[in-house]
Coordinates of N, CA and C in Angstrom, one line a residue:
X20 N 4.1 11.5 9.5 CA 4.9 10.8 9.0 C 6.2 10.9 9.2
X21 N 6.8 12.3 10.2 CA 7.7 12.5 10.8 C 8.0 11.6 12.4
X22 N 7.0 11.3 12.5 CA 7.0 10.9 13.7 C 8.0 9.4 13.5
X23 N 7.0 8.9 12.6 CA 8.0 7.5 12.1 C 9.4 7.6 11.6
X24 N 9.7 8.6 11.2 CA 10.9 8.8 10.3 C 12.0 9.1 11.7
X25 N 11.6 9.5 12.9 CA 12.6 9.7 13.9 C 13.5 8.7 14.5
X26 N 13.2 7.4 13.8 CA 14.2 6.0 14.3 C 14.8 5.5 13.2
X27 N 14.4 6.0 11.9 CA 15.3 5.5 10.6 C 14.5 5.7 9.7
X28 N 14.7 5.1 8.3 CA 13.9 5.3 7.2 C 12.7 4.6 7.0
X29 N 11.7 4.9 6.5 CA 10.3 4.7 6.2 C 10.3 3.7 5.1
X30 N 9.6 2.7 4.8 CA 9.2 1.7 3.7 C 7.7 2.1 3.8
X31 N 7.2 2.7 2.9 CA 6.0 3.0 2.7 C 4.9 2.7 1.5
X32 N 4.3 1.4 1.9 CA 3.9 0.5 0.4 C 2.4 0.7 0.3
X33 N 1.7 1.4 -0.6 CA 0.7 1.5 -1.1 C 0.4 0.1 -1.7
X34 N -1.0 -0.3 -1.2 CA -1.6 -1.2 -2.0 C -3.2 -1.0 -2.3
X35 N -3.7 -1.7 -3.4 CA -5.1 -1.4 -3.6 C -6.2 -2.0 -2.5
X36 N -6.4 -3.1 -2.2 CA -7.7 -3.5 -1.4 C -6.7 -4.5 -0.4
X37 N -7.3 -4.3 0.9 CA -6.8 -5.4 2.0 C -7.4 -6.6 1.7
X38 N -7.0 -7.7 1.9 CA -7.4 -9.1 1.8 C -7.8 -9.8 0.7
X39 N -7.3 -8.9 -0.4 CA -7.0 -9.3 -1.8 C -6.3 -10.3 -1.9
X40 N -6.2 -11.2 -2.7 CA -5.0 -12.3 -2.6 C -3.5 -11.4 -2.9
X41 N -3.4 -10.6 -3.9 CA -2.2 -10.0 -4.3 C -1.8 -9.4 -2.8
X42 N -2.7 -8.3 -2.9 CA -2.2 -7.6 -1.7 C -2.1 -8.2 -0.3
X43 N -2.7 -9.2 0.2 CA -2.4 -10.3 1.0 C -0.8 -10.7 0.8
X44 N -0.6 -11.1 -0.1 CA 1.0 -11.8 -0.5 C 1.9 -11.0 0.0
X45 N 1.7 -9.5 -0.6 CA 2.5 -8.3 -0.6 C 2.7 -7.9 1.0
X46 N 1.6 -7.6 1.6 CA 1.6 -7.3 3.1 C 2.1 -8.3 3.8
X47 N 2.0 -9.5 3.8 CA 2.6 -10.7 4.2 C 4.1 -10.8 4.2
X48 N 4.8 -10.8 3.2 CA 5.9 -10.5 2.6 C 6.8 -9.2 3.4
X49 N 6.1 -8.4 3.5 CA 6.5 -7.3 4.2 C 6.8 -7.5 5.8
X50 N 5.6 -8.5 6.1 CA 5.8 -9.2 7.7 C 7.1 -10.2 7.8
X51 N 7.2 -11.1 6.9 CA 7.9 -12.2 7.0 C 9.4 -11.5 6.8
X52 N 9.5 -10.6 6.1 CA 11.1 -10.2 6.2 C 11.2 -8.9 7.3
X53 N 10.4 -9.0 8.4 CA 10.5 -7.7 9.3 C 11.6 -8.0 10.0
X54 N 12.5 -8.8 10.3 CA 13.6 -8.9 11.2 C 14.7 -8.0 10.1
X55 N 14.8 -8.4 8.7 CA 15.7 -8.0 7.7 C 15.8 -6.3 7.8
X56 N 14.4 -5.9 7.8 CA 14.2 -4.6 7.9 C 14.6 -4.0 9.0
X57 N 14.3 -4.5 10.1 CA 14.7 -4.0 11.4 C 16.1 -4.0 11.8
X58 N 16.8 -4.4 10.8 CA 18.3 -4.6 11.1 C 19.0 -3.4 10.4
X59 N 18.4 -2.8 9.5 CA 18.5 -1.7 8.9 C 17.9 -0.6 9.6
X60 N 17.2 -0.1 10.4 CA 16.7 0.2 11.2 C 15.4 0.8 10.6
X61 N 14.5 0.3 9.5 CA 13.5 0.7 8.7 C 12.3 0.1 9.1
X62 N 11.5 1.1 9.0 CA 9.8 0.6 9.2 C 9.3 0.2 8.3
X63 N 8.6 -0.6 8.4 CA 7.3 -0.8 7.2 C 6.1 -0.2 7.5
X64 N 5.4 0.4 6.8 CA 4.3 1.1 6.8 C 3.3 0.8 5.5
X65 N 2.1 0.0 5.6 CA 1.3 -0.2 4.7 C -0.1 0.7 4.6
X66 N -0.4 1.1 3.7 CA -1.2 2.2 3.4 C -2.3 1.7 2.3
X67 N -3.8 2.1 2.3 CA -4.6 1.7 1.4 C -6.0 2.3 1.9
X68 N -6.4 2.7 0.6 CA -7.9 3.4 0.4 C -8.9 2.8 1.4
X69 N -8.8 1.5 2.0 CA -9.7 0.8 3.0 C -10.1 1.5 4.0
X70 N -11.2 1.1 4.8 CA -11.5 1.7 6.0 C -10.7 1.3 7.1
X71 N -10.5 2.3 8.3 CA -9.8 1.7 9.4 C -10.4 0.4 10.2
X72 N -11.5 0.3 9.9 CA -12.2 -1.3 10.3 C -11.5 -2.3 9.4
X73 N -11.7 -2.1 8.4 CA -11.0 -3.4 7.4 C -9.6 -3.7 7.6
X74 N -8.9 -2.4 7.5 CA -7.6 -2.5 7.9 C -7.1 -3.3 9.5
X75 N -8.0 -2.8 10.5 CA -7.4 -3.7 11.5 C -7.7 -4.7 11.4
X76 N -8.9 -5.1 10.7 CA -9.3 -6.4 10.7 C -8.2 -7.3 10.0
X77 N -7.6 -7.0 8.7 CA -6.9 -7.4 7.9 C -5.5 -7.3 8.6
X78 N -4.8 -6.7 9.6 CA -3.7 -6.3 10.4 C -3.9 -7.8 11.5
X79 N -4.9 -7.6 12.1 CA -5.4 -8.8 13.5 C -5.6 -10.1 12.6
X80 N -6.1 -10.4 11.6 CA -5.9 -11.8 10.6 C -4.6 -12.1 10.4
X81 N -3.8 -11.1 9.9 CA -2.4 -11.7 9.3 C -1.5 -11.4 10.1
X82 N -1.5 -10.9 11.6 CA -0.5 -10.9 12.8 C 0.2 -10.1 12.0
X83 N -0.1 -8.7 11.3 CA 1.0 -7.7 10.9 C 1.7 -7.1 12.2
X84 N 2.9 -6.7 12.3 CA 3.6 -6.3 13.3 C 4.1 -5.1 13.0
X85 N 3.3 -4.1 12.3 CA 3.9 -2.7 11.5 C 2.1 -2.0 11.5
X86 N 2.3 -0.8 11.2 CA 1.0 0.2 11.0 C 0.3 -0.2 9.7
X87 N -0.8 -0.2 9.6 CA -1.6 -0.4 8.4 C -2.7 0.7 8.4
X88 N -2.2 1.9 7.7 CA -2.9 3.0 7.5 C -4.0 2.9 6.4
X89 N -5.3 3.8 6.9 CA -6.4 4.0 5.7 C -6.4 5.0 5.5
X90 N -6.5 5.0 4.3 CA -6.4 6.6 3.5 C -7.9 6.5 2.9
X91 N -8.8 6.6 3.3 CA -10.0 6.5 2.5 C -10.5 7.6 1.8
X92 N -10.0 8.8 1.9 CA -10.6 9.6 0.9 C -9.6 9.8 0.0
X93 N -8.3 9.0 0.1 CA -7.2 9.0 -1.1 C -6.3 10.2 -1.2
X94 N -6.6 11.1 -0.1 CA -5.3 12.2 -0.1 C -3.9 12.0 0.0
X95 N -3.5 11.2 0.9 CA -2.2 10.3 0.8 C -2.1 10.2 -0.4
X96 N -2.7 9.2 -1.2 CA -2.1 8.4 -2.5 C -2.0 9.4 -3.1
X97 N -3.0 10.6 -3.5 CA -3.0 11.6 -4.4 C -1.7 12.7 -4.1
X98 N -1.2 12.7 -2.8 CA 0.3 13.4 -2.7 C 1.8 12.8 -3.3
X99 N 1.2 11.6 -3.2 CA 2.4 10.2 -3.2 C 2.3 10.3 -5.2
X100 N 1.3 10.6 -5.6 CA 1.0 10.4 -7.0 C 0.8 8.9 -7.3
X101 N -0.3 8.2 -6.4 CA -0.2 6.9 -6.9 C -2.0 6.8 -6.8
X102 N -2.7 7.8 -6.7 CA -3.8 7.5 -7.0 C -4.6 7.4 -8.4
X103 N -5.2 6.4 -8.2 CA -5.6 6.2 -10.3 C -6.5 7.1 -11.0
X104 N -6.1 7.5 -11.9 CA -7.1 8.6 -12.6 C -7.5 8.5 -13.8
X105 N -8.0 9.4 -14.3 CA -8.2 9.1 -15.6 C -9.4 8.3 -15.8
X106 N -10.0 7.6 -17.3 CA -11.5 7.1 -17.3 C -11.7 6.2 -16.4
X107 N -10.9 5.0 -15.7 CA -10.7 4.3 -14.6 C -11.8 5.1 -13.3
X108 N -11.3 6.4 -13.1 CA -11.6 6.8 -11.9 C -13.1 7.0 -11.8
X109 N -13.7 7.6 -13.0 CA -15.0 7.7 -13.3 C -15.8 6.7 -12.5
X110 N -15.2 5.2 -12.5 CA -16.0 4.4 -12.1 C -16.3 4.5 -10.8
X111 N -15.2 5.2 -10.0 CA -15.3 5.3 -8.4 C -16.7 6.2 -8.2
X112 N -16.9 7.6 -9.0 CA -17.6 8.4 -8.7 C -19.3 8.1 -9.3
X113 N -19.0 6.9 -10.0 CA -20.6 6.5 -10.7 C -21.3 6.1 -9.4
X114 N -22.6 6.3 -9.7 CA -23.9 5.7 -8.8 C -24.3 4.4 -9.5
X115 N -24.5 3.6 -8.5 CA -25.3 2.4 -8.8 C -26.7 2.4 -9.0
X116 N -27.3 3.1 -9.1 CA -28.7 3.4 -9.0 C -29.4 2.3 -10.0
X117 N -30.4 1.6 -9.7 CA -31.0 0.7 -10.6 C -30.3 -0.7 -10.9
X118 N -29.1 -0.9 -10.3 CA -28.2 -1.9 -10.8 C -28.4 -3.4 -9.7
X119 N -28.3 -4.4 -10.1 CA -28.3 -5.4 -9.2 C -27.2 -5.7 -8.0
X120 N -27.5 -6.1 -7.0 CA -26.9 -6.2 -5.9 C -25.5 -6.7 -6.6
X121 N -25.4 -8.0 -7.3 CA -24.0 -8.7 -7.9 C -23.4 -7.7 -8.4
X122 N -23.7 -6.9 -9.4 CA -23.0 -6.1 -10.3 C -22.6 -5.1 -9.3
X123 N -23.3 -4.5 -8.4 CA -22.8 -3.2 -7.6 C -21.7 -4.0 -6.5
X124 N -21.9 -4.9 -6.1 CA -20.7 -6.0 -5.4 C -19.3 -5.7 -6.3
X125 N -19.7 -6.2 -7.3 CA -18.7 -6.3 -8.5 C -18.0 -5.1 -8.7
X126 N -18.5 -4.1 -9.0 CA -18.0 -2.8 -9.3 C -17.5 -1.9 -8.1
X127 N -18.0 -2.3 -7.0 CA -17.7 -2.2 -5.7 C -16.0 -2.3 -5.6
X128 N -15.7 -3.6 -5.8 CA -14.8 -4.2 -5.7 C -13.7 -3.6 -6.7
X129 N -14.3 -3.4 -8.0 CA -13.5 -2.8 -9.0 C -12.8 -1.2 -9.0
X130 N -13.5 -0.6 -8.1 CA -13.6 1.0 -7.6 C -12.4 0.7 -6.7
X131 N -12.3 -0.2 -5.8 CA -11.3 -0.3 -5.0 C -10.1 -0.7 -5.5
X132 N -10.1 -1.7 -6.2 CA -8.7 -1.9 -6.9 C -8.1 -1.1 -7.7
X133 N -9.0 -0.1 -8.4 CA -8.7 0.8 -9.4 C -8.0 2.3 -8.4
X134 N -8.2 2.2 -7.1 CA -7.8 3.1 -6.0 C -6.6 4.0 -6.3
X135 N -5.5 2.8 -5.9 CA -4.2 3.3 -6.1 C -3.3 2.2 -6.7
X136 N -2.6 2.8 -7.3 CA -1.6 2.0 -8.1 C -0.3 1.4 -6.9
X137 N -0.2 0.3 -7.1 CA 0.6 -0.8 -6.2 C 2.1 0.1 -6.2
X138 N 2.7 0.6 -5.3 CA 3.8 1.2 -5.2 C 4.5 1.6 -3.6
X139 N 5.6 1.1 -3.7 CA 6.3 1.7 -2.5 C 7.5 2.5 -2.4
X140 N 7.6 3.2 -1.6 CA 8.8 4.6 -1.2 C 9.6 4.3 0.0
X141 N 10.6 4.5 -0.5 CA 11.6 4.2 0.7 C 11.7 5.7 1.1
X142 N 11.8 6.3 2.2 CA 11.8 7.7 2.4 C 12.9 7.7 3.7
X143 N 13.9 8.4 3.5 CA 14.9 8.7 4.6 C 14.4 9.8 5.6
X144 N 15.2 9.6 6.6 CA 15.0 10.5 7.9 C 14.7 11.9 7.7
X145 N 15.4 12.5 6.3 CA 15.1 13.8 5.9 C 13.5 13.6 5.3
X146 N 13.2 13.0 5.1 CA 11.6 13.0 4.4 C 12.1 13.2 2.7
X147 N 13.1 12.8 2.5 CA 13.0 12.6 1.1 C 13.3 10.8 0.6
X148 N 12.5 11.1 -0.5 CA 12.1 10.0 -1.1 C 13.4 9.6 -1.7
X149 N 13.9 8.2 -1.4 CA 15.3 7.5 -1.8 C 14.9 6.4 -2.9
X150 N 13.7 5.6 -3.1 CA 13.7 4.7 -3.7 C 12.1 4.7 -4.1
X151 N 11.5 4.4 -5.5 CA 10.2 4.4 -5.7 C 10.3 3.1 -6.4
X152 N 9.3 2.1 -6.1 CA 9.4 0.7 -6.5 C 7.8 0.7 -7.1
X153 N 7.5 0.4 -8.0 CA 6.0 0.1 -9.2 C 6.2 -1.1 -9.5
X154 N 5.3 -1.6 -9.2 CA 5.2 -3.1 -9.8 C 3.5 -3.7 -9.4
X155 N 3.2 -4.4 -10.3 CA 2.0 -5.1 -9.6 C 2.2 -6.5 -9.3
X156 N 3.5 -7.3 -9.2 CA 4.2 -8.1 -8.4 C 4.2 -8.0 -7.1
X157 N 4.0 -8.9 -6.1 CA 3.6 -8.6 -4.7 C 5.2 -8.5 -4.1
X158 N 5.6 -9.7 -4.4 CA 6.9 -9.8 -3.4 C 8.1 -8.7 -4.3
X159 N 8.1 -8.2 -5.1 CA 9.1 -7.2 -5.7 C 9.3 -6.1 -4.6
X160 N 8.3 -5.7 -4.1 CA 8.0 -4.4 -3.5 C 9.2 -4.5 -2.0
X161 N 8.8 -5.6 -1.3 CA 9.8 -5.5 -0.2 C 11.5 -6.2 -0.4
X162 N 11.3 -6.9 -1.9 CA 12.8 -7.6 -1.9 C 13.5 -6.1 -2.5
X163 N 12.8 -5.5 -3.6 CA 13.8 -4.4 -3.8 C 13.9 -2.9 -3.0
X164 N 12.9 -2.9 -2.0 CA 13.4 -1.8 -1.1 C 14.3 -2.6 0.2
X165 N 14.4 -3.9 0.3 CA 15.7 -4.4 1.2 C 17.0 -4.0 0.6
X166 N 17.0 -4.6 -0.9 CA 18.2 -4.6 -1.8 C 18.7 -2.9 -1.7
X167 N 17.7 -1.8 -1.6 CA 18.0 -0.7 -1.8 C 18.8 -0.4 -0.1
X168 N 18.1 -0.7 0.7 CA 18.7 -0.5 2.1 C 20.1 -1.2 2.3
X169 N 20.5 -2.5 1.8 CA 21.3 -3.3 1.5 C 22.6 -2.0 1.3
X170 N 22.2 -1.7 -0.1 CA 23.1 -0.6 -1.0 C 23.7 0.5 0.1
X171 N 22.7 0.9 0.8 CA 23.3 2.2 1.5 C 24.0 1.9 2.5
X172 N 24.0 0.9 3.2 CA 24.7 0.5 4.4 C 26.3 0.0 4.2

């Protein structure tokens, strides 16, 4: 992260699942506002618990011009306090022994959607979090981050 912060603030957004409709809308909104973020010297970075392969495919499919990071074990999400916990987290650890294939597929998607809370952090060059955006609405994250960057300038 410190390498990314050399050139300016980082807008780090956590999203639950690459290629899901809401996550795609969110990531595309960050892409579409790229020149606005660049005008403030800010870099956009997306991160989810998807695999590196799924992240690469997602980035190529949607022509993202910013890094899409894979936090497959949820370590980074845990450090930022956005990993989902409580009773729903047990679904991630539960084994699907004796389950039908379609049920397992649905449960797998549910686990992934419950992996992290959709959250965005604006981090300054001193590695201080200056803004936290929490919302399940896809366009809110990029818009509020840009509003904050405008406020700072």
